[in-house]
mmCIF file of C-alpha atoms in Angstrom:
data_model
loop_
_atom_site.group_PDB
_atom_site.id
_atom_site.type_symbol
_atom_site.label_atom_id
_atom_site.label_comp_id
_atom_site.label_asym_id
_atom_site.label_seq_id
_atom_site.Cartn_x
_atom_site.Cartn_y
_atom_site.Cartn_z
ATOM 1 C CA MET A 1 -32.958 -16.030 3.838
ATOM 2 C CA LEU A 2 -30.000 -17.192 5.091
ATOM 3 C CA VAL A 3 -27.725 -17.378 2.384
ATOM 4 C CA GLY A 4 -28.948 -13.934 1.351
ATOM 5 C CA ALA A 5 -29.274 -11.907 4.631
ATOM 6 C CA PRO A 6 -24.669 -12.090 5.824
ATOM 7 C CA LEU A 7 -25.159 -10.810 1.560
ATOM 8 C CA ILE A 8 -26.956 -8.025 2.562
ATOM 9 C CA ALA A 9 -25.316 -7.521 5.588
ATOM 10 C CA PHE A 10 -22.180 -7.127 3.842
ATOM 11 C CA LEU A 11 -23.372 -4.862 1.438
ATOM 12 C CA CYS A 12 -24.373 -2.418 3.825
ATOM 13 C CA LEU A 13 -22.279 -2.580 6.331
ATOM 14 C CA GLY A 14 -19.560 -4.507 5.644
ATOM 15 C CA TRP A 15 -18.139 -1.977 2.096
ATOM 16 C CA TYR A 16 -18.026 1.173 3.268
ATOM 17 C CA ALA A 17 -15.513 -0.647 5.739
ATOM 18 C CA ARG A 18 -13.761 -2.008 4.103
ATOM 19 C CA TYR A 19 -13.614 1.726 1.311
ATOM 20 C CA ASP A 20 -12.664 3.480 5.107
ATOM 21 C CA GLU A 21 -9.766 0.947 5.202
ATOM 22 C CA PHE A 22 -8.019 2.060 1.884
ATOM 23 C CA ARG A 23 -9.381 5.855 2.670
ATOM 24 C CA ASN A 24 -7.886 6.325 6.233
ATOM 25 C CA SER A 25 -4.379 4.602 4.747
ATOM 26 C CA LEU A 26 -4.849 6.755 1.754
ATOM 27 C CA LYS A 27 -4.326 10.763 1.593
ATOM 28 C CA ASN A 28 -2.987 13.462 1.169
ATOM 29 C CA ASP A 29 0.605 12.578 -0.828
ATOM 30 C CA ALA A 30 0.793 9.326 -0.084
ATOM 31 C CA LEU A 31 -2.415 8.996 -2.094
ATOM 32 C CA ASP A 32 -0.769 11.287 -4.746
ATOM 33 C CA ALA A 33 2.065 8.578 -5.051
ATOM 34 C CA TYR A 34 0.211 5.810 -5.467
ATOM 35 C CA LEU A 35 -1.878 6.946 -8.216
ATOM 36 C CA LYS A 36 1.372 8.425 -10.470
ATOM 37 C CA ARG A 37 2.803 4.429 -9.266
ATOM 38 C CA PHE A 38 -0.043 2.142 -10.138
ATOM 39 C CA TRP A 39 -2.712 4.002 -12.184
ATOM 40 C CA SER A 40 -0.234 6.832 -13.873
ATOM 41 C CA LYS A 41 -2.060 7.053 -17.222
ATOM 42 C CA SER A 42 -5.598 7.723 -14.812
ATOM 43 C CA LEU A 43 -4.050 10.225 -13.237
ATOM 44 C CA LEU A 44 -2.386 12.768 -16.487
ATOM 45 C CA LYS A 45 -6.164 11.966 -17.812
ATOM 46 C CA THR A 46 -7.832 13.150 -14.943
ATOM 47 C CA ILE A 47 -5.574 15.669 -14.966
ATOM 48 C CA ARG A 48 -6.001 17.136 -18.614
ATOM 49 C CA TYR A 49 -9.307 16.495 -18.435
ATOM 50 C CA ALA A 50 -9.447 19.218 -15.654
ATOM 51 C CA GLU A 51 -6.736 21.875 -17.390
ATOM 52 C CA GLN A 52 -9.761 22.062 -20.391
ATOM 53 C CA GLN A 53 -12.225 22.334 -17.634
ATOM 54 C CA GLY A 54 -10.309 26.139 -17.367
ATOM 55 C CA GLY A 55 -7.636 25.481 -15.076
ATOM 56 C CA PRO A 56 -3.334 26.203 -15.193
ATOM 57 C CA VAL A 57 -2.246 24.508 -18.277
ATOM 58 C CA PHE A 58 1.416 22.177 -18.307
ATOM 59 C CA THR A 59 3.290 22.179 -20.986
ATOM 60 C CA SER A 60 4.389 18.176 -19.628
ATOM 61 C CA ASP A 61 3.453 15.010 -18.458
ATOM 62 C CA THR A 62 6.734 15.656 -15.980
ATOM 63 C CA GLU A 63 4.503 18.782 -14.561
ATOM 64 C CA ARG A 64 1.466 17.534 -13.942
ATOM 65 C CA LEU A 65 2.019 14.862 -12.212
ATOM 66 C CA SER A 66 4.272 16.954 -9.783
ATOM 67 C CA GLN A 67 2.586 20.236 -9.770
ATOM 68 C CA PHE A 68 -1.530 19.201 -9.761
ATOM 69 C CA PRO A 69 -2.454 18.425 -6.130
ATOM 70 C CA ALA A 70 -1.010 22.219 -5.353
ATOM 71 C CA HIS A 71 -3.798 23.308 -8.691
ATOM 72 C CA TRP A 72 -6.713 20.686 -7.338
ATOM 73 C CA PRO A 73 -5.823 19.188 -3.820
ATOM 74 C CA THR A 74 -9.097 16.765 -4.209
ATOM 75 C CA LEU A 75 -8.807 15.424 -7.466
ATOM 76 C CA GLY A 76 -6.204 12.159 -6.054
ATOM 77 C CA ASP A 77 -9.328 11.424 -3.741
ATOM 78 C CA ARG A 78 -12.368 11.438 -6.162
ATOM 79 C CA LEU A 79 -10.354 9.776 -8.589
ATOM 80 C CA PHE A 80 -9.464 6.975 -6.564
ATOM 81 C CA ALA A 81 -12.989 6.912 -5.596
ATOM 82 C CA ASN A 82 -13.847 6.216 -9.619
ATOM 83 C CA ILE A 83 -11.247 3.154 -9.524
ATOM 84 C CA TYR A 84 -12.530 2.027 -6.364
ATOM 85 C CA HIS A 85 -16.258 2.033 -7.768
ATOM 86 C CA ASP A 86 -15.373 0.903 -11.101
ATOM 87 C CA GLN A 87 -12.801 -2.338 -9.431
ATOM 88 C CA TYR A 88 -14.960 -2.668 -6.525
ATOM 89 C CA GLY A 89 -17.625 -0.749 -7.018
ATOM 90 C CA LEU A 90 -21.360 -2.445 -4.990
ATOM 91 C CA TRP A 91 -22.689 -2.947 -8.620
ATOM 92 C CA VAL A 92 -19.605 -5.348 -9.143
ATOM 93 C CA PHE A 93 -21.949 -8.211 -6.234
ATOM 94 C CA VAL A 94 -25.568 -7.259 -8.251
ATOM 95 C CA PRO A 95 -25.051 -9.902 -11.263
ATOM 96 C CA PRO A 96 -23.445 -12.471 -8.751
ATOM 97 C CA PHE A 97 -26.171 -11.527 -5.664
ATOM 98 C CA LEU A 98 -28.821 -12.986 -8.172
ATOM 99 C CA ILE A 99 -26.997 -16.211 -10.210
ATOM 100 C CA LEU A 100 -26.570 -16.402 -6.063
ATOM 101 C CA LEU A 101 -30.592 -16.397 -5.331
ATOM 102 C CA VAL A 102 -31.383 -18.783 -8.398
ATOM 103 C CA VAL A 103 -29.687 -21.108 -7.342
ATOM 104 C CA THR A 104 -30.061 -21.569 -3.786
ATOM 105 C CA TYR A 105 -34.293 -20.774 -4.341
ATOM 106 C CA ALA A 106 -34.100 -24.263 -7.416
ATOM 107 C CA ILE A 107 -32.410 -26.363 -5.153
ATOM 108 C CA THR A 108 -34.603 -25.878 -1.844
ATOM 109 C CA ALA A 109 -37.610 -25.870 -4.390
ATOM 110 C CA VAL A 110 -36.171 -29.446 -5.327
ATOM 111 C CA ALA A 111 -35.306 -30.437 -1.967
ATOM 112 C CA ALA A 112 -38.978 -29.954 -0.576
ATOM 113 C CA TRP A 113 -40.981 -31.019 -3.131
ATOM 114 C CA LEU A 114 -39.035 -34.010 -2.506
ATOM 115 C CA CYS A 115 -39.698 -33.925 0.729
ATOM 116 C CA THR A 116 -43.424 -33.443 0.007
ATOM 117 C CA VAL A 117 -44.252 -35.943 -2.626
ATOM 118 C CA GLY A 118 -46.476 -39.153 -2.247
ATOM 119 C CA ALA A 119 -43.611 -42.107 -2.464
ATOM 120 C CA CYS A 120 -40.973 -39.423 -2.912
ATOM 121 C CA ALA A 121 -40.822 -38.933 1.149
ATOM 122 C CA SER A 122 -39.154 -42.558 1.890
ATOM 123 C CA GLY A 123 -35.354 -42.723 2.040
ATOM 124 C CA GLY A 124 -35.090 -45.841 0.645
ATOM 125 C CA THR A 125 -37.207 -44.860 -2.576
ATOM 126 C CA ALA A 126 -34.830 -43.966 -6.219
ATOM 127 C CA THR A 127 -36.117 -39.973 -7.017
ATOM 128 C CA CYS A 128 -36.258 -39.279 -11.572
ATOM 129 C CA ILE A 129 -32.415 -36.959 -10.013
ATOM 130 C CA PHE A 130 -30.226 -39.332 -10.713
ATOM 131 C CA GLY A 131 -31.400 -42.316 -9.262
ATOM 132 C CA LEU A 132 -30.969 -41.107 -5.856
ATOM 133 C CA GLY A 133 -31.584 -41.271 -3.156
ATOM 134 C CA THR A 134 -34.096 -38.398 -0.620
ATOM 135 C CA SER A 135 -31.729 -38.865 1.763
ATOM 136 C CA MET A 136 -28.736 -38.819 -0.253
ATOM 137 C CA ILE A 137 -30.001 -35.463 -2.216
ATOM 138 C CA VAL A 138 -30.834 -34.073 0.921
ATOM 139 C CA SER A 139 -27.986 -34.242 2.714
ATOM 140 C CA ALA A 140 -26.275 -32.920 0.316
ATOM 141 C CA ILE A 141 -27.802 -30.278 -0.534
ATOM 142 C CA ALA A 142 -27.224 -29.286 3.591
ATOM 143 C CA GLY A 143 -24.034 -29.802 3.379
ATOM 144 C CA ALA A 144 -23.922 -27.496 0.240
ATOM 145 C CA LEU A 145 -25.950 -25.404 2.335
ATOM 146 C CA MET A 146 -23.383 -24.888 5.145
ATOM 147 C CA PHE A 147 -20.573 -23.829 3.428
ATOM 148 C CA VAL A 148 -22.314 -21.299 1.711
ATOM 149 C CA VAL A 149 -23.510 -19.137 4.997
ATOM 150 C CA SER A 150 -20.988 -20.282 7.016
ATOM 151 C CA ASP A 151 -17.952 -19.418 3.605
ATOM 152 C CA SER A 152 -19.622 -16.401 3.063
ATOM 153 C CA VAL A 153 -20.340 -15.303 7.125
ATOM 154 C CA LEU A 154 -16.477 -16.020 8.167
ATOM 155 C CA ASN A 155 -15.281 -13.623 4.603
ATOM 156 C CA ILE A 156 -17.682 -10.979 5.761
ATOM 157 C CA ARG A 157 -16.368 -10.897 9.393
ATOM 158 C CA ARG A 158 -12.961 -10.255 7.953
ATOM 159 C CA ARG A 159 -14.584 -7.763 5.733
ATOM 160 C CA ALA A 160 -12.754 -9.825 2.692
ATOM 161 C CA LEU A 161 -16.461 -10.680 0.760
ATOM 162 C CA ASN A 162 -15.525 -10.254 -3.599
ATOM 163 C CA ALA A 163 -17.041 -10.659 -5.989
ATOM 164 C CA SER A 164 -15.555 -13.573 -7.325
ATOM 165 C CA ASP A 165 -17.313 -15.778 -3.880
ATOM 166 C CA VAL A 166 -19.848 -15.036 -4.888
ATOM 167 C CA TYR A 167 -20.151 -16.638 -8.503
ATOM 168 C CA TRP A 168 -18.327 -19.451 -6.667
ATOM 169 C CA TYR A 169 -21.218 -20.356 -3.873
ATOM 170 C CA SER A 170 -23.272 -20.504 -6.765
ATOM 171 C CA LEU A 171 -21.207 -22.937 -8.419
ATOM 172 C CA ARG A 172 -20.814 -24.666 -5.382
ATOM 173 C CA LEU A 173 -24.527 -25.167 -4.352
ATOM 174 C CA PHE A 174 -24.484 -26.189 -8.259
ATOM 175 C CA LEU A 175 -22.166 -29.314 -7.693
ATOM 176 C CA ALA A 176 -24.283 -30.243 -5.355
ATOM 177 C CA MET A 177 -26.047 -33.292 -7.039
ATOM 178 C CA PRO A 178 -23.372 -34.490 -8.812
ATOM 179 C CA LEU A 179 -21.510 -34.207 -6.133
ATOM 180 C CA ALA A 180 -24.208 -36.165 -3.900
ATOM 181 C CA VAL A 181 -24.077 -39.384 -7.562
ATOM 182 C CA VAL A 182 -20.583 -39.056 -6.317
ATOM 183 C CA ALA A 183 -20.908 -40.396 -3.240
ATOM 184 C CA ALA A 184 -23.096 -42.835 -4.356
ATOM 185 C CA GLY A 185 -20.516 -43.924 -6.594
ATOM 186 C CA ALA A 186 -18.380 -45.015 -3.203
ATOM 187 C CA ALA A 187 -17.205 -48.872 -2.689
ATOM 188 C CA THR A 188 -19.592 -49.390 0.019
ATOM 189 C CA SER A 189 -23.038 -51.203 0.683
ATOM 190 C CA ASN A 190 -23.938 -49.134 3.087
ATOM 191 C CA ASP A 191 -25.680 -46.275 3.034
ATOM 192 C CA SER A 192 -26.137 -44.628 6.064
ATOM 193 C CA THR A 193 -22.282 -43.744 4.782
ATOM 194 C CA HIS A 194 -23.495 -43.020 1.225
ATOM 195 C CA VAL A 195 -25.758 -40.219 3.311
ATOM 196 C CA LEU A 196 -22.645 -39.637 5.210
ATOM 197 C CA GLY A 197 -20.016 -39.312 2.632
ATOM 198 C CA ALA A 198 -22.366 -37.090 0.091
ATOM 199 C CA PHE A 199 -22.980 -34.572 3.257
ATOM 200 C CA ALA A 200 -19.027 -34.115 3.441
ATOM 201 C CA LEU A 201 -18.470 -33.866 0.463
ATOM 202 C CA THR A 202 -20.595 -31.146 -0.059
ATOM 203 C CA THR A 203 -18.799 -29.732 2.915
ATOM 204 C CA MET A 204 -15.879 -28.744 1.649
ATOM 205 C CA PRO A 205 -14.030 -25.477 -0.632
ATOM 206 C CA VAL A 206 -14.370 -26.473 -4.545
ATOM 207 C CA GLU A 207 -10.570 -25.794 -4.520
ATOM 208 C CA ALA A 208 -10.159 -28.781 -1.438
ATOM 209 C CA ILE A 209 -11.992 -30.785 -4.463
ATOM 210 C CA ILE A 210 -9.745 -29.802 -7.005
ATOM 211 C CA LYS A 211 -6.312 -30.075 -5.074
ATOM 212 C CA ALA A 212 -7.295 -33.613 -3.838
ATOM 213 C CA ILE A 213 -8.799 -34.636 -7.729
ATOM 214 C CA ARG A 214 -5.199 -33.201 -8.552
ATOM 215 C CA ARG A 215 -3.707 -35.099 -5.794
ATOM 216 C CA VAL A 216 -5.364 -38.511 -7.360
ATOM 217 C CA ALA A 217 -4.214 -38.015 -11.106
ATOM 218 C CA ALA A 218 -0.755 -37.381 -9.507
ATOM 219 C CA PHE A 219 -0.217 -41.117 -7.579
ATOM 220 C CA ASN A 220 2.336 -42.412 -10.667
ATOM 221 C CA LEU A 221 4.039 -38.605 -10.223
ATOM 222 C CA ASN A 222 7.916 -40.607 -10.455
ATOM 223 C CA GLN A 223 10.223 -39.362 -7.522
ATOM 224 C CA SER A 224 12.466 -37.092 -9.632
ATOM 225 C CA GLU A 225 9.524 -34.808 -10.603
ATOM 226 C CA LYS A 226 9.044 -34.386 -7.432
ATOM 227 C CA VAL A 227 12.171 -33.494 -6.480
ATOM 228 C CA ASP A 228 12.404 -30.734 -9.155
ATOM 229 C CA SER A 229 9.777 -29.004 -7.364
ATOM 230 C CA VAL A 230 10.902 -25.190 -7.459
ATOM 231 C CA PRO A 231 10.146 -24.142 -3.287
ATOM 232 C CA ASP A 232 7.616 -21.567 -2.595
ATOM 233 C CA GLU A 233 9.297 -18.194 -2.748
ATOM 234 C CA LEU A 234 6.821 -16.255 -0.996
ATOM 235 C CA ILE A 235 7.312 -18.779 2.523
ATOM 236 C CA GLN A 236 10.652 -16.747 2.999
ATOM 237 C CA LEU A 237 8.415 -13.373 3.904
ATOM 238 C CA ASN A 238 8.409 -12.653 7.381
ATOM 239 C CA GLY A 239 4.433 -12.828 8.789
ATOM 240 C CA VAL A 240 3.900 -15.059 5.481
ATOM 241 C CA THR A 241 1.777 -19.037 6.703
ATOM 242 C CA LYS A 242 0.939 -21.729 4.104
ATOM 243 C CA TYR A 243 -2.739 -20.478 4.229
ATOM 244 C CA VAL A 244 -1.343 -16.400 3.200
ATOM 245 C CA THR A 245 1.339 -17.911 -0.021
ATOM 246 C CA ALA A 246 -2.568 -20.300 -0.890
ATOM 247 C CA SER A 247 -3.817 -16.865 -0.913
ATOM 248 C CA LEU A 248 -1.270 -15.292 -3.545
ATOM 249 C CA HIS A 249 -1.413 -17.912 -5.645
ATOM 250 C CA ALA A 250 -4.473 -18.319 -6.523
ATOM 251 C CA GLU A 251 -4.066 -14.187 -7.369
ATOM 252 C CA GLY A 252 -1.310 -15.199 -9.630
ATOM 253 C CA ILE A 253 1.192 -13.915 -7.224
ATOM 254 C CA THR A 254 4.052 -16.472 -6.804
ATOM 255 C CA SER A 255 6.915 -15.127 -6.890
ATOM 256 C CA ILE A 256 9.074 -11.994 -4.621
ATOM 257 C CA GLU A 257 9.858 -9.757 -7.871
ATOM 258 C CA GLN A 258 5.472 -10.163 -8.354
ATOM 259 C CA MET A 259 5.113 -8.939 -5.349
ATOM 260 C CA ALA A 260 7.581 -5.972 -5.197
ATOM 261 C CA THR A 261 5.358 -4.761 -8.232
ATOM 262 C CA ALA A 262 2.032 -6.375 -7.772
ATOM 263 C CA ASP A 263 -0.637 -3.252 -7.311
ATOM 264 C CA PRO A 264 -1.542 -3.498 -3.127
ATOM 265 C CA VAL A 265 -5.494 -2.116 -2.745
ATOM 266 C CA THR A 266 -5.864 -4.798 -5.923
ATOM 267 C CA LEU A 267 -3.945 -7.134 -4.631
ATOM 268 C CA SER A 268 -5.575 -6.723 -0.824
ATOM 269 C CA ILE A 269 -9.546 -6.635 -1.538
ATOM 270 C CA ARG A 270 -8.897 -9.690 -4.260
ATOM 271 C CA THR A 271 -7.295 -11.980 -1.150
ATOM 272 C CA GLY A 272 -9.415 -10.386 1.588
ATOM 273 C CA PHE A 273 -6.259 -9.284 3.413
ATOM 274 C CA PRO A 274 -5.369 -5.592 5.389
ATOM 275 C CA PHE A 275 -4.072 -3.426 3.893
ATOM 276 C CA ARG A 276 -1.242 -2.467 5.402
ATOM 277 C CA PHE A 277 0.196 -6.121 5.482
ATOM 278 C CA MET A 278 0.161 -6.402 2.028
ATOM 279 C CA LEU A 279 2.200 -2.861 2.001
ATOM 280 C CA ARG A 280 4.367 -4.753 4.481
ATOM 281 C CA LEU A 281 5.090 -7.879 2.386
ATOM 282 C CA GLY A 282 5.862 -5.816 -0.864
ATOM 283 C CA SER A 283 8.003 -3.566 1.312
ATOM 284 C CA GLN A 284 10.288 -7.006 2.604
ATOM 285 C CA ALA A 285 10.405 -8.177 -1.294
ATOM 286 C CA ILE A 286 11.808 -5.369 -2.404
ATOM 287 C CA VAL A 287 14.648 -5.647 0.109
ATOM 288 C CA ARG A 288 14.790 -9.190 -0.614
ATOM 289 C CA ARG A 289 15.042 -8.231 -4.631
ATOM 290 C CA HIS A 290 18.401 -7.036 -4.126
ATOM 291 C CA PHE A 291 19.713 -8.548 -1.200
ATOM 292 C CA GLY A 292 18.663 -12.160 -2.262
ATOM 293 C CA SER A 293 17.610 -14.303 1.629
ATOM 294 C CA ASP A 294 21.002 -12.602 3.163
ATOM 295 C CA ALA A 295 17.369 -9.476 4.073
ATOM 296 C CA SER A 296 16.758 -12.073 6.030
ATOM 297 C CA LYS A 297 20.243 -10.843 8.286
ATOM 298 C CA LEU A 298 18.967 -7.255 8.232
ATOM 299 C CA LEU A 299 16.095 -8.270 10.342
ATOM 300 C CA PRO A 300 18.166 -7.565 13.769
ATOM 301 C CA ILE A 301 19.493 -3.972 12.939
ATOM 302 C CA GLY A 302 15.938 -3.274 11.865
ATOM 303 C CA LEU A 303 16.862 -2.297 7.716
ATOM 304 C CA ALA A 304 14.654 -5.641 6.709
ATOM 305 C CA ASP A 305 12.133 -3.639 5.463
ATOM 306 C CA VAL A 306 12.384 -0.225 2.918
ATOM 307 C CA VAL A 307 10.819 2.578 4.834
ATOM 308 C CA PRO A 308 13.594 2.551 7.376
ATOM 309 C CA ILE A 309 16.327 2.437 4.380
ATOM 310 C CA TYR A 310 14.498 4.645 2.529
ATOM 311 C CA LEU A 311 14.874 7.469 5.885
ATOM 312 C CA LEU A 312 18.347 6.250 6.274
ATOM 313 C CA ILE A 313 19.481 7.141 3.324
ATOM 314 C CA ARG A 314 17.905 10.867 3.626
ATOM 315 C CA MET A 315 19.807 11.364 6.550
ATOM 316 C CA LEU A 316 22.922 10.260 4.636
ATOM 317 C CA ASP A 317 22.527 12.771 2.004
ATOM 318 C CA GLY A 318 21.461 15.959 5.104
ATOM 319 C CA ASN A 319 17.590 15.645 3.357
ATOM 320 C CA LEU A 320 16.120 14.931 7.157
ATOM 321 C CA PRO A 321 12.404 14.760 6.652
ATOM 322 C CA PRO A 322 10.069 16.825 8.367
ATOM 323 C CA GLY A 323 9.782 15.734 11.850
ATOM 324 C CA PHE A 324 13.302 14.601 12.232
ATOM 325 C CA PRO A 325 15.554 16.336 15.435
ATOM 326 C CA ALA A 326 18.244 17.713 13.631
ATOM 327 C CA ASN A 327 21.211 16.762 15.407
ATOM 328 C CA ALA A 328 19.618 12.816 16.098
ATOM 329 C CA LEU A 329 22.235 11.476 14.382
ATOM 330 C CA THR A 330 26.040 12.213 12.868
ATOM 331 C CA THR A 331 27.119 11.547 9.508
ATOM 332 C CA ASN A 332 29.209 9.400 11.562
ATOM 333 C CA ASP A 333 27.579 7.270 13.614
ATOM 334 C CA LEU A 334 25.260 6.984 9.390
ATOM 335 C CA GLU A 335 27.945 5.546 8.478
ATOM 336 C CA LYS A 336 28.599 3.267 11.681
ATOM 337 C CA ILE A 337 24.490 1.780 10.460
ATOM 338 C CA VAL A 338 25.750 0.888 7.012
ATOM 339 C CA GLU A 339 28.359 -0.826 8.247
ATOM 340 C CA ALA A 340 26.776 -2.905 10.614
ATOM 341 C CA ALA A 341 24.502 -3.918 7.721
ATOM 342 C CA ALA A 342 27.354 -4.359 5.570
ATOM 343 C CA LYS A 343 28.527 -6.604 8.484
ATOM 344 C CA CYS A 344 25.181 -8.435 8.382
ATOM 345 C CA LEU A 345 25.325 -9.121 4.882
ATOM 346 C CA PHE A 346 28.663 -10.170 4.782
ATOM 347 C CA SER A 347 29.368 -12.275 8.405
ATOM 348 C CA ASP A 348 30.228 -15.540 5.525
ATOM 349 C CA ALA A 349 32.472 -13.712 3.259
ATOM 350 C CA PRO A 350 35.939 -14.139 3.851
ATOM 351 C CA ALA A 351 37.734 -11.632 6.089
ATOM 352 C CA GLY A 352 40.286 -9.229 4.909
ATOM 353 C CA PRO A 353 40.172 -5.335 3.928
ATOM 354 C CA ASP A 354 38.544 -5.641 1.207
ATOM 355 C CA THR A 355 35.540 -6.733 2.107
ATOM 356 C CA THR A 356 35.890 -4.276 5.222
ATOM 357 C CA THR A 357 36.225 -1.895 2.032
ATOM 358 C CA HIS A 358 34.702 -2.905 -0.317
ATOM 359 C CA ALA A 359 31.628 -4.452 1.525
ATOM 360 C CA PRO A 360 30.051 -1.667 3.606
ATOM 361 C CA LEU A 361 30.262 1.021 -0.193
ATOM 362 C CA ILE A 362 28.597 -2.126 -1.366
ATOM 363 C CA VAL A 363 25.571 -2.018 0.944
ATOM 364 C CA LYS A 364 25.215 1.569 0.190
ATOM 365 C CA MET A 365 24.919 1.017 -3.118
ATOM 366 C CA LYS A 366 21.822 -1.282 -2.649
ATOM 367 C CA PHE A 367 20.223 1.109 -0.908
ATOM 368 C CA ARG A 368 20.729 3.871 -2.777
ATOM 369 C CA GLN A 369 18.592 1.841 -4.700
ATOM 370 C CA ILE A 370 16.237 0.638 -2.906
ATOM 371 C CA ALA A 371 15.803 3.982 -2.112
ATOM 372 C CA ALA A 372 15.219 4.859 -5.649
ATOM 373 C CA GLU A 373 12.808 3.603 -6.472
ATOM 374 C CA GLU A 374 8.602 4.391 -6.663
ATOM 375 C CA TYR A 375 6.934 1.875 -4.864
ATOM 376 C CA THR A 376 9.243 3.204 -2.474
ATOM 377 C CA THR A 377 8.260 6.506 -2.215
ATOM 378 C CA MET A 378 4.785 5.860 -2.041
ATOM 379 C CA LEU A 379 5.607 3.856 0.828
ATOM 380 C CA ALA A 380 7.455 6.293 2.869
ATOM 381 C CA ARG A 381 4.648 8.661 2.759
ATOM 382 C CA ILE A 382 2.000 5.262 3.192
ATOM 383 C CA THR A 383 3.507 3.987 6.239
ATOM 384 C CA PRO A 384 6.125 6.989 7.600
ATOM 385 C CA LEU A 385 7.941 6.190 10.918
ATOM 386 C CA ASP A 386 7.572 7.762 13.899
ATOM 387 C CA PRO A 387 9.854 10.632 14.786
ATOM 388 C CA ALA A 388 9.716 10.026 18.224
ATOM 389 C CA LEU A 389 11.058 6.902 17.907
#
């Protein structure tokens, strides 16, 4: 009951709250931009199906993608719901949940049998399970159950529980006995130390155990191999910690380029991080992809994200976003902003007329490249700036 109750509560409440988080951020033009960027083939397939049902017939895919919201306003919402349920629906949790229940009942039955059957109830007597004592087995099972319950409750509170996590919980419980065997083989003659070691070992996450094994295997790594290790690129992003990078690495995201092209919805689901945080990291990654490590120099003037750059270019072109005051900034003011960005980026360059003349042109070209990216357009619609600012 302790293992199953949190999962049932998540499937009844937490899953829907997580779904609403994405629906609240992806609406209207923002949702259309997201579908065009990451699910264009599914979107085109859905539009063609709508055409066959009696809607207007378009002559090209470009026309379909640009005009479908005017003819089918709810098409994007229905497509996103189908995609979300296929990728992260409630049915995805059924197989791992059943496996977890079976494994939980099995190990608790073993513990109950050991504690109630004749000579096996003696803590110092070797049992028929790998020759382990009852206290060793019970402590290992208790440690594994404590980890599963505590970690599942933590993930549910964060609304970050995935089906893969439930599979890991099943493996964690299944490994309780083998880990007890490992603890029993420790170089000590004290039985109480073995029991404590079994409990401590089974409360550790699987990834922590794997990391410890890898450290032991790499203990003889020579110094040259250590020096040649590549530094983590993701840690350069604002708001990223070692815990965040570890979660992103687990999903195969190890570089700035990958972060700038990853689907933020899928990545948010798999890592458990808030959707807006994933958008923030993707926004920074795009700017850093164009300017490298110098992108951090744009933080003081507020141009280290793509949305301010996108709005700056639109205003330079005279294409003001809806809601922006017509005379908020003059062209001269905008050019001064570009010059300030150039000074920040080329602060280490030798001073001279060429630098003064060419640096703003180079920065403006880079800004236009950033503003023209599909990901930038999507972010500008999902997280628009307040016109009052």
